[in-house]
mmCIF file of C-alpha atoms in Angstrom:
data_model
loop_
_atom_site.group_PDB
_atom_site.id
_atom_site.type_symbol
_atom_site.label_atom_id
_atom_site.label_comp_id
_atom_site.label_asym_id
_atom_site.label_seq_id
_atom_site.Cartn_x
_atom_site.Cartn_y
_atom_site.Cartn_z
ATOM 1 C CA MET A 1 -8.327 -88.757 64.035
ATOM 2 C CA PRO A 2 -5.063 -87.631 62.591
ATOM 3 C CA SER A 3 -4.011 -84.166 63.455
ATOM 4 C CA SER A 4 -4.179 -81.450 60.742
ATOM 5 C CA PRO A 5 -0.895 -80.579 59.119
ATOM 6 C CA ARG A 6 0.623 -77.414 60.434
ATOM 7 C CA LEU A 7 1.128 -74.540 58.043
ATOM 8 C CA LYS A 8 4.759 -73.669 58.017
ATOM 9 C CA LEU A 9 5.599 -70.031 57.507
ATOM 10 C CA PHE A 10 8.920 -69.063 56.005
ATOM 11 C CA HIS A 11 10.292 -65.579 56.646
ATOM 12 C CA ALA A 12 12.985 -64.524 54.217
ATOM 13 C CA ARG A 13 15.755 -62.433 55.590
ATOM 14 C CA THR A 14 16.037 -59.074 53.931
ATOM 15 C CA SER A 15 19.577 -58.293 53.009
ATOM 16 C CA SER A 16 20.903 -54.734 52.720
ATOM 17 C CA SER A 17 21.386 -55.166 48.935
ATOM 18 C CA THR A 18 17.749 -56.240 48.507
ATOM 19 C CA ARG A 19 16.559 -53.204 50.451
ATOM 20 C CA ARG A 20 18.582 -50.944 48.145
ATOM 21 C CA SER A 21 17.084 -52.623 45.035
ATOM 22 C CA THR A 22 13.570 -52.209 46.391
ATOM 23 C CA SER A 23 14.155 -48.526 47.093
ATOM 24 C CA LEU A 24 15.534 -48.043 43.589
ATOM 25 C CA ILE A 25 12.489 -49.712 42.033
ATOM 26 C CA VAL A 26 10.119 -47.546 44.088
ATOM 27 C CA LEU A 27 11.933 -44.344 43.143
ATOM 28 C CA THR A 28 11.993 -45.338 39.460
ATOM 29 C CA SER A 29 8.248 -46.076 39.528
ATOM 30 C CA LEU A 30 7.545 -42.717 41.149
ATOM 31 C CA ALA A 31 9.669 -40.943 38.521
ATOM 32 C CA ILE A 32 7.867 -42.693 35.651
ATOM 33 C CA GLY A 33 4.485 -41.879 37.195
ATOM 34 C CA LEU A 34 5.416 -38.222 37.682
ATOM 35 C CA PHE A 35 6.660 -37.974 34.079
ATOM 36 C CA GLY A 36 3.439 -39.555 32.790
ATOM 37 C CA PHE A 37 1.346 -37.086 34.807
ATOM 38 C CA ILE A 38 3.321 -34.091 33.492
ATOM 39 C CA PHE A 39 3.107 -35.393 29.889
ATOM 40 C CA GLY A 40 -0.658 -35.927 30.144
ATOM 41 C CA LEU A 41 -1.177 -32.499 31.686
ATOM 42 C CA SER A 42 0.874 -30.811 28.942
ATOM 43 C CA ALA A 43 -1.115 -32.662 26.266
ATOM 44 C CA ILE A 44 -4.326 -31.208 27.707
ATOM 45 C CA ILE A 45 -3.011 -27.665 28.146
ATOM 46 C CA PHE A 46 -0.983 -27.548 24.920
ATOM 47 C CA PRO A 47 -2.753 -29.772 22.386
ATOM 48 C CA SER A 48 -0.578 -30.704 19.424
ATOM 49 C CA ARG A 49 -1.891 -29.939 15.950
ATOM 50 C CA THR A 50 -0.238 -33.070 14.626
ATOM 51 C CA CYS A 51 -2.744 -35.173 16.536
ATOM 52 C CA LEU A 52 -5.606 -33.873 14.417
ATOM 53 C CA SER A 53 -6.879 -36.445 11.973
ATOM 54 C CA ASN A 54 -7.506 -33.765 9.380
ATOM 55 C CA SER A 55 -4.629 -31.381 9.997
ATOM 56 C CA PRO A 56 -3.667 -29.176 7.029
ATOM 57 C CA PRO A 57 -0.487 -29.850 5.093
ATOM 58 C CA LYS A 58 2.494 -27.789 6.096
ATOM 59 C CA THR A 59 4.745 -26.137 3.546
ATOM 60 C CA VAL A 60 5.304 -28.696 0.825
ATOM 61 C CA LYS A 61 7.192 -29.001 -2.426
ATOM 62 C CA VAL A 62 5.137 -30.200 -5.373
ATOM 63 C CA VAL A 63 6.730 -31.629 -8.490
ATOM 64 C CA TRP A 64 4.947 -30.854 -11.738
ATOM 65 C CA ASP A 65 5.440 -33.445 -14.448
ATOM 66 C CA VAL A 66 6.030 -31.398 -17.596
ATOM 67 C CA ALA A 67 5.195 -34.302 -19.875
ATOM 68 C CA GLY A 68 2.063 -35.108 -17.932
ATOM 69 C CA ASN A 69 2.098 -38.735 -19.005
ATOM 70 C CA SER A 70 2.449 -41.096 -16.100
ATOM 71 C CA ASN A 71 0.601 -39.495 -13.195
ATOM 72 C CA GLY A 72 -2.010 -37.171 -14.629
ATOM 73 C CA GLY A 73 0.287 -34.230 -14.103
ATOM 74 C CA ASN A 74 -0.151 -33.717 -10.376
ATOM 75 C CA GLY A 75 3.339 -34.987 -9.622
ATOM 76 C CA LEU A 76 2.280 -36.389 -6.266
ATOM 77 C CA SER A 77 2.294 -39.962 -5.082
ATOM 78 C CA GLY A 78 1.795 -41.895 -1.896
ATOM 79 C CA GLY A 79 -2.018 -41.697 -1.712
ATOM 80 C CA ALA A 80 -2.049 -39.280 1.246
ATOM 81 C CA LYS A 81 -5.511 -38.200 2.317
ATOM 82 C CA ARG A 82 -6.398 -34.743 1.040
ATOM 83 C CA HIS A 83 -7.179 -32.057 3.599
ATOM 84 C CA LYS A 84 -10.878 -31.128 3.522
ATOM 85 C CA VAL A 85 -11.719 -27.421 3.263
ATOM 86 C CA MET A 86 -14.490 -25.311 1.769
ATOM 87 C CA GLY A 87 -12.061 -23.210 -0.276
ATOM 88 C CA PHE A 88 -8.328 -23.218 -0.945
ATOM 89 C CA VAL A 89 -6.809 -19.799 -1.704
ATOM 90 C CA GLY A 90 -3.457 -19.827 -3.483
ATOM 91 C CA ILE A 91 -1.750 -16.451 -3.359
ATOM 92 C CA GLN A 92 0.550 -16.262 -6.359
ATOM 93 C CA THR A 93 3.861 -14.668 -5.394
ATOM 94 C CA GLY A 94 7.427 -14.379 -6.639
ATOM 95 C CA PHE A 95 10.997 -13.973 -5.464
ATOM 96 C CA GLY A 96 10.857 -10.192 -5.703
ATOM 97 C CA SER A 97 7.692 -9.963 -3.606
ATOM 98 C CA ALA A 98 8.941 -10.424 -0.038
ATOM 99 C CA GLY A 99 7.703 -6.915 0.771
ATOM 100 C CA ARG A 100 4.229 -7.743 -0.502
ATOM 101 C CA ARG A 101 4.089 -10.908 1.583
ATOM 102 C CA LYS A 102 5.148 -8.923 4.631
ATOM 103 C CA ALA A 103 2.365 -6.415 3.957
ATOM 104 C CA LEU A 104 -0.213 -9.202 3.614
ATOM 105 C CA ARG A 105 0.897 -10.834 6.868
ATOM 106 C CA SER A 106 0.598 -7.439 8.559
ATOM 107 C CA THR A 107 -2.968 -6.890 7.345
ATOM 108 C CA TRP A 108 -5.638 -9.378 6.249
ATOM 109 C CA MET A 109 -3.597 -12.611 6.283
ATOM 110 C CA PRO A 110 -2.516 -14.185 9.601
ATOM 111 C CA SER A 111 1.258 -14.319 10.051
ATOM 112 C CA ASP A 112 1.513 -17.584 12.005
ATOM 113 C CA PRO A 113 0.261 -21.175 11.551
ATOM 114 C CA GLU A 114 -2.073 -20.917 14.539
ATOM 115 C CA GLY A 115 -3.683 -17.775 13.105
ATOM 116 C CA LEU A 116 -4.126 -19.486 9.738
ATOM 117 C CA ARG A 117 -5.712 -22.458 11.499
ATOM 118 C CA ARG A 118 -8.191 -20.200 13.300
ATOM 119 C CA LEU A 119 -9.018 -18.448 10.031
ATOM 120 C CA GLU A 120 -9.649 -21.813 8.399
ATOM 121 C CA GLU A 121 -11.925 -22.855 11.255
ATOM 122 C CA SER A 122 -13.973 -19.655 11.046
ATOM 123 C CA THR A 123 -14.208 -19.322 7.258
ATOM 124 C CA GLY A 124 -13.462 -22.751 5.807
ATOM 125 C CA LEU A 125 -10.603 -21.231 3.799
ATOM 126 C CA ALA A 126 -7.031 -22.528 3.733
ATOM 127 C CA ILE A 127 -4.506 -19.971 2.463
ATOM 128 C CA LYS A 128 -0.975 -20.501 1.138
ATOM 129 C CA PHE A 129 1.552 -18.516 -0.864
ATOM 130 C CA ILE A 130 2.310 -20.222 -4.195
ATOM 131 C CA ILE A 131 5.816 -19.919 -5.624
ATOM 132 C CA GLY A 132 8.056 -21.770 -8.082
ATOM 133 C CA LYS A 133 11.813 -22.203 -8.073
ATOM 134 C CA THR A 134 14.847 -20.320 -9.337
ATOM 135 C CA LYS A 135 18.427 -21.176 -10.182
ATOM 136 C CA ASP A 136 19.571 -18.227 -8.062
ATOM 137 C CA GLU A 137 20.796 -19.992 -4.913
ATOM 138 C CA LYS A 138 20.809 -16.767 -2.886
ATOM 139 C CA LYS A 139 17.108 -16.223 -3.584
ATOM 140 C CA MET A 140 16.336 -19.839 -2.777
ATOM 141 C CA ALA A 141 18.208 -19.523 0.526
ATOM 142 C CA GLU A 142 16.187 -16.413 1.402
ATOM 143 C CA LEU A 143 12.978 -18.274 0.568
ATOM 144 C CA ARG A 144 13.983 -21.212 2.775
ATOM 145 C CA ARG A 145 14.522 -18.845 5.692
ATOM 146 C CA GLU A 146 11.087 -17.295 5.125
ATOM 147 C CA ILE A 147 9.514 -20.747 4.959
ATOM 148 C CA ALA A 148 11.194 -21.733 8.233
ATOM 149 C CA GLU A 149 9.782 -18.610 9.904
ATOM 150 C CA TYR A 150 6.208 -18.606 8.582
ATOM 151 C CA ASP A 151 5.430 -22.052 7.114
ATOM 152 C CA ASP A 152 2.764 -20.689 4.756
ATOM 153 C CA PHE A 153 4.025 -21.725 1.309
ATOM 154 C CA LEU A 154 3.227 -24.277 -1.352
ATOM 155 C CA LEU A 155 6.302 -24.721 -3.552
ATOM 156 C CA LEU A 156 5.976 -25.759 -7.190
ATOM 157 C CA ASP A 157 8.854 -27.458 -8.960
ATOM 158 C CA ILE A 158 8.538 -25.136 -11.943
ATOM 159 C CA GLU A 159 10.686 -22.176 -12.940
ATOM 160 C CA GLU A 160 9.333 -18.917 -11.510
ATOM 161 C CA GLU A 161 9.105 -16.598 -14.526
ATOM 162 C CA TYR A 162 6.505 -13.981 -15.433
ATOM 163 C CA SER A 163 6.390 -15.281 -19.009
ATOM 164 C CA LYS A 164 5.421 -18.721 -17.684
ATOM 165 C CA LEU A 165 2.455 -17.662 -15.551
ATOM 166 C CA PRO A 166 -0.043 -19.833 -17.488
ATOM 167 C CA TYR A 167 2.144 -22.886 -16.779
ATOM 168 C CA LYS A 168 2.471 -21.939 -13.121
ATOM 169 C CA THR A 169 -1.298 -21.443 -12.837
ATOM 170 C CA LEU A 170 -2.034 -24.893 -14.214
ATOM 171 C CA ALA A 171 0.616 -26.378 -11.911
ATOM 172 C CA PHE A 172 -1.024 -24.558 -8.989
ATOM 173 C CA PHE A 173 -4.475 -26.002 -9.660
ATOM 174 C CA LYS A 174 -3.060 -29.510 -10.051
ATOM 175 C CA ALA A 175 -1.022 -29.254 -6.849
ATOM 176 C CA ALA A 176 -3.869 -27.688 -4.865
ATOM 177 C CA TYR A 177 -6.223 -30.443 -6.010
ATOM 178 C CA ALA A 178 -3.728 -33.130 -4.981
ATOM 179 C CA LEU A 179 -3.353 -31.695 -1.469
ATOM 180 C CA TYR A 180 -6.810 -30.276 -0.699
ATOM 181 C CA ASP A 181 -10.305 -31.707 -1.051
ATOM 182 C CA SER A 182 -11.912 -28.328 -1.642
ATOM 183 C CA GLU A 183 -15.235 -27.126 -3.018
ATOM 184 C CA PHE A 184 -13.502 -24.174 -4.678
ATOM 185 C CA TYR A 185 -9.919 -23.390 -5.657
ATOM 186 C CA VAL A 186 -9.131 -19.677 -5.658
ATOM 187 C CA LYS A 187 -6.266 -18.076 -7.550
ATOM 188 C CA ALA A 188 -5.327 -14.706 -6.043
ATOM 189 C CA ASP A 189 -2.436 -12.289 -6.532
ATOM 190 C CA ASP A 190 -0.282 -10.917 -3.713
ATOM 191 C CA ASP A 191 -1.202 -7.285 -4.442
ATOM 192 C CA ILE A 192 -4.928 -7.211 -3.589
ATOM 193 C CA TYR A 193 -6.688 -6.415 -0.312
ATOM 194 C CA LEU A 194 -8.915 -9.377 0.481
ATOM 195 C CA ARG A 195 -11.704 -10.021 2.964
ATOM 196 C CA PRO A 196 -11.576 -13.804 3.532
ATOM 197 C CA ASP A 197 -14.814 -13.787 5.536
ATOM 198 C CA ARG A 198 -16.746 -12.342 2.606
ATOM 199 C CA LEU A 199 -15.022 -14.564 0.076
ATOM 200 C CA SER A 200 -16.137 -17.529 2.190
ATOM 201 C CA LEU A 201 -19.775 -16.392 2.025
ATOM 202 C CA LEU A 202 -19.558 -16.049 -1.755
ATOM 203 C CA LEU A 203 -18.137 -19.535 -2.225
ATOM 204 C CA ALA A 204 -20.654 -21.069 0.190
ATOM 205 C CA LYS A 205 -23.710 -19.989 -1.833
ATOM 206 C CA GLU A 206 -26.075 -22.657 -3.105
ATOM 207 C CA ARG A 207 -25.529 -23.365 -6.806
ATOM 208 C CA SER A 208 -27.482 -25.515 -9.222
ATOM 209 C CA HIS A 209 -24.472 -25.886 -11.536
ATOM 210 C CA SER A 210 -21.564 -27.941 -10.190
ATOM 211 C CA GLN A 211 -19.060 -26.541 -12.701
ATOM 212 C CA THR A 212 -18.510 -22.898 -11.805
ATOM 213 C CA TYR A 213 -16.034 -20.248 -12.945
ATOM 214 C CA LEU A 214 -16.422 -17.071 -10.924
ATOM 215 C CA GLY A 215 -14.633 -13.746 -10.939
ATOM 216 C CA CYS A 216 -14.928 -10.157 -12.044
ATOM 217 C CA LEU A 217 -15.611 -10.772 -15.732
ATOM 218 C CA LYS A 218 -14.522 -8.576 -18.634
ATOM 219 C CA LYS A 219 -14.081 -8.273 -22.366
ATOM 220 C CA GLY A 220 -11.593 -6.104 -24.205
ATOM 221 C CA PRO A 221 -9.426 -5.599 -27.272
ATOM 222 C CA VAL A 222 -6.700 -8.073 -28.129
ATOM 223 C CA PHE A 223 -3.307 -6.348 -28.059
ATOM 224 C CA THR A 224 -1.287 -7.018 -31.211
ATOM 225 C CA ASP A 225 1.549 -4.532 -30.602
ATOM 226 C CA PRO A 226 4.675 -6.337 -29.268
ATOM 227 C CA LYS A 227 5.658 -3.166 -27.412
ATOM 228 C CA LEU A 228 2.600 -3.319 -25.155
ATOM 229 C CA LYS A 229 2.573 -5.183 -21.811
ATOM 230 C CA TRP A 230 -0.428 -7.352 -22.658
ATOM 231 C CA TYR A 231 0.756 -8.279 -26.144
ATOM 232 C CA GLU A 232 -0.680 -11.566 -27.387
ATOM 233 C CA PRO A 233 1.461 -13.437 -29.986
ATOM 234 C CA LEU A 234 -1.495 -15.709 -30.803
ATOM 235 C CA ALA A 235 -3.798 -12.806 -31.585
ATOM 236 C CA ASP A 236 -4.787 -14.308 -34.944
ATOM 237 C CA LEU A 237 -6.589 -17.107 -33.103
ATOM 238 C CA LEU A 238 -8.549 -14.697 -30.955
ATOM 239 C CA GLY A 239 -9.782 -11.983 -33.314
ATOM 240 C CA LYS A 240 -10.056 -8.346 -32.344
ATOM 241 C CA GLU A 241 -11.788 -8.780 -28.980
ATOM 242 C CA TYR A 242 -11.282 -11.149 -26.079
ATOM 243 C CA PHE A 243 -14.080 -13.460 -25.016
ATOM 244 C CA LEU A 244 -15.674 -13.081 -21.582
ATOM 245 C CA HIS A 245 -13.176 -14.031 -18.891
ATOM 246 C CA ALA A 246 -12.201 -13.091 -15.329
ATOM 247 C CA TYR A 247 -9.673 -10.450 -14.375
ATOM 248 C CA GLY A 248 -6.424 -12.093 -13.274
ATOM 249 C CA PRO A 249 -6.004 -10.748 -9.702
ATOM 250 C CA ILE A 250 -8.626 -13.125 -8.300
ATOM 251 C CA TYR A 251 -10.981 -15.809 -9.599
ATOM 252 C CA ALA A 252 -12.183 -19.243 -8.519
ATOM 253 C CA LEU A 253 -12.913 -22.629 -10.069
ATOM 254 C CA SER A 254 -15.230 -25.201 -8.520
ATOM 255 C CA ALA A 255 -13.989 -28.681 -7.676
ATOM 256 C CA ASP A 256 -15.601 -30.288 -10.728
ATOM 257 C CA VAL A 257 -13.819 -27.847 -13.040
ATOM 258 C CA VAL A 258 -10.418 -28.444 -11.440
ATOM 259 C CA THR A 259 -11.019 -32.192 -11.547
ATOM 260 C CA SER A 260 -11.344 -31.922 -15.328
ATOM 261 C CA LEU A 261 -8.133 -29.881 -15.560
ATOM 262 C CA VAL A 262 -6.214 -32.407 -13.476
ATOM 263 C CA ALA A 263 -7.390 -35.300 -15.642
ATOM 264 C CA LEU A 264 -5.901 -33.832 -18.826
ATOM 265 C CA LYS A 265 -2.270 -33.984 -19.872
ATOM 266 C CA ASN A 266 -0.310 -30.774 -19.366
ATOM 267 C CA ASN A 267 0.801 -30.546 -22.973
ATOM 268 C CA SER A 268 -2.783 -30.821 -24.254
ATOM 269 C CA PHE A 269 -3.624 -27.230 -23.205
ATOM 270 C CA ARG A 270 -3.089 -24.218 -25.436
ATOM 271 C CA MET A 271 -1.166 -21.565 -23.538
ATOM 272 C CA PHE A 272 -1.749 -17.931 -24.410
ATOM 273 C CA SER A 273 0.617 -15.200 -23.313
ATOM 274 C CA ASN A 274 -1.668 -13.947 -20.540
ATOM 275 C CA GLU A 275 -2.682 -16.253 -17.720
ATOM 276 C CA ASP A 276 -6.225 -14.894 -17.244
ATOM 277 C CA VAL A 277 -6.925 -15.245 -20.971
ATOM 278 C CA THR A 278 -5.539 -18.778 -20.928
ATOM 279 C CA ILE A 279 -7.864 -19.865 -18.111
ATOM 280 C CA GLY A 280 -10.789 -18.094 -19.779
ATOM 281 C CA ALA A 281 -10.127 -19.975 -23.023
ATOM 282 C CA TRP A 282 -10.160 -23.313 -21.203
ATOM 283 C CA MET A 283 -13.456 -22.350 -19.565
ATOM 284 C CA LEU A 284 -14.984 -21.735 -22.995
ATOM 285 C CA ALA A 285 -14.150 -25.307 -23.950
ATOM 286 C CA MET A 286 -15.851 -26.651 -20.820
ATOM 287 C CA ASN A 287 -19.492 -26.638 -19.816
ATOM 288 C CA VAL A 288 -19.019 -24.172 -16.970
ATOM 289 C CA ASN A 289 -21.315 -21.546 -15.526
ATOM 290 C CA HIS A 290 -19.742 -18.063 -15.624
ATOM 291 C CA GLU A 291 -20.464 -15.995 -12.501
ATOM 292 C CA ASN A 292 -19.718 -12.279 -12.610
ATOM 293 C CA HIS A 293 -19.025 -10.634 -9.237
ATOM 294 C CA LYS A 294 -18.020 -6.974 -9.211
ATOM 295 C CA THR A 295 -17.311 -7.307 -5.487
ATOM 296 C CA LEU A 296 -14.058 -9.007 -6.529
ATOM 297 C CA CYS A 297 -12.748 -5.901 -8.292
ATOM 298 C CA GLU A 298 -13.712 -2.834 -6.286
ATOM 299 C CA ARG A 299 -11.501 0.249 -6.118
ATOM 300 C CA GLU A 300 -12.672 1.286 -2.657
ATOM 301 C CA CYS A 301 -13.677 -0.647 0.421
ATOM 302 C CA SER A 302 -17.394 -1.011 1.023
ATOM 303 C CA PRO A 303 -19.670 -3.124 3.267
ATOM 304 C CA HIS A 304 -19.808 -5.766 0.523
ATOM 305 C CA SER A 305 -16.390 -5.547 -1.186
ATOM 306 C CA ILE A 306 -14.444 -8.813 -1.226
ATOM 307 C CA ALA A 307 -11.280 -7.811 -3.100
ATOM 308 C CA VAL A 308 -10.015 -4.260 -3.472
ATOM 309 C CA TRP A 309 -7.438 -3.172 -6.043
ATOM 310 C CA ASP A 310 -6.740 -0.223 -8.316
ATOM 311 C CA ILE A 311 -8.696 -1.288 -11.374
ATOM 312 C CA PRO A 312 -8.087 -0.359 -14.187
ATOM 313 C CA LYS A 313 -4.998 1.717 -13.418
ATOM 314 C CA CYS A 314 -3.039 -1.277 -12.108
ATOM 315 C CA SER A 315 -3.549 -5.031 -12.247
ATOM 316 C CA GLY A 316 -3.652 -5.061 -8.452
ATOM 317 C CA LEU A 317 -2.914 -2.325 -5.940
ATOM 318 C CA CYS A 318 -0.579 0.382 -7.183
ATOM 319 C CA ASN A 319 2.369 0.438 -4.777
ATOM 320 C CA PRO A 320 0.877 -2.536 -2.885
ATOM 321 C CA GLU A 321 3.296 -2.586 0.053
ATOM 322 C CA LYS A 322 2.169 0.904 1.057
ATOM 323 C CA ARG A 323 -1.457 0.757 -0.056
ATOM 324 C CA MET A 324 -2.123 -2.530 1.741
ATOM 325 C CA LEU A 325 -1.207 -0.989 5.089
ATOM 326 C CA GLU A 326 -3.167 2.195 4.345
ATOM 327 C CA LEU A 327 -6.321 0.265 3.482
ATOM 328 C CA HIS A 328 -6.080 -1.894 6.582
ATOM 329 C CA LYS A 329 -6.193 1.202 8.798
ATOM 330 C CA ILE A 330 -9.535 2.196 7.254
ATOM 331 C CA GLU A 331 -12.419 0.814 9.286
ATOM 332 C CA SER A 332 -14.575 0.202 6.207
ATOM 333 C CA CYS A 333 -11.842 -2.095 4.887
ATOM 334 C CA SER A 334 -10.858 -4.167 7.894
ATOM 335 C CA LYS A 335 -13.652 -3.924 10.438
ATOM 336 C CA SER A 336 -16.922 -3.104 8.696
ATOM 337 C CA PRO A 337 -19.689 -5.718 8.922
ATOM 338 C CA THR A 338 -20.667 -7.685 5.866
ATOM 339 C CA LEU A 339 -23.832 -6.595 4.065
ATOM 340 C CA PRO A 340 -25.670 -8.438 1.279
ATOM 341 C CA SER A 341 -23.772 -8.143 -2.001
ATOM 342 C CA GLU A 342 -25.086 -5.937 -4.779
ATOM 343 C CA ASP A 343 -24.586 -8.979 -7.030
ATOM 344 C CA ASP A 344 -27.421 -10.799 -5.220
#
């Protein structure tokens, strides 16, 4: 019987250069492993907001197509997924209102992105300052610095002028609709004291009508004297008294209403001199349900007030930078529990 073949073993000599290469590979592997461990640990301890599948848009610039022909007027392209919220609150502000924004961030509105995120999680409301543009480069530079610090703006590519508020308001609703998938879109001014928690409860109510226009509703005489602040050049079309419409400092439109506004061309709307009248006129032409809530126009804080401002003396808070801070120190304004609304 032939003998079995012997297994030959070969032992390679290890040179000094090979030993150095092996050591280098081991050290490199350890370094990569340590880096991976530190990265994973930091991801757990400091989660990044950018990893969220439904993270809110940061400060953005929205172009408004004046002609409104090619894209429905929203000026946005790319098909980005809209951020889902229960309500989007656009605080209308201007270049001379830095003091007001500071007062808001010191009172009812969080002053940092993380605070705004927590507010959104607790109330379902996303909040941004809404502002246009100016040819004054110094003012634009100041705005860019404020944006870099707070990141709480939505910029519209439309000239920021008081006489063009109706145009800015329409641009706001179109831009907000393009960015946010919201049940309600709220227009608010930067000189009111707001309770977001109570506004959230109001918007969350069950409604049988999907097209809703809610605010503190009013009627009043049409001003025909050019010397008066609320002068209306198109008074002949309106008669002696305004139709029922919401006060301008705060009102809300449901998603179905804003969808209809977005679908129309910008130049198909009649623009009156006053923004609140303009919106009210559009609502008359649509099959909307008017909701009147006096809690949106209270002069003093109460357990059910949502928005506080100095009606009818001022179209907001008189001396808002001072009054905002004073109101916030009052417990009934900032800390009182929410009771059922008198509107219920």
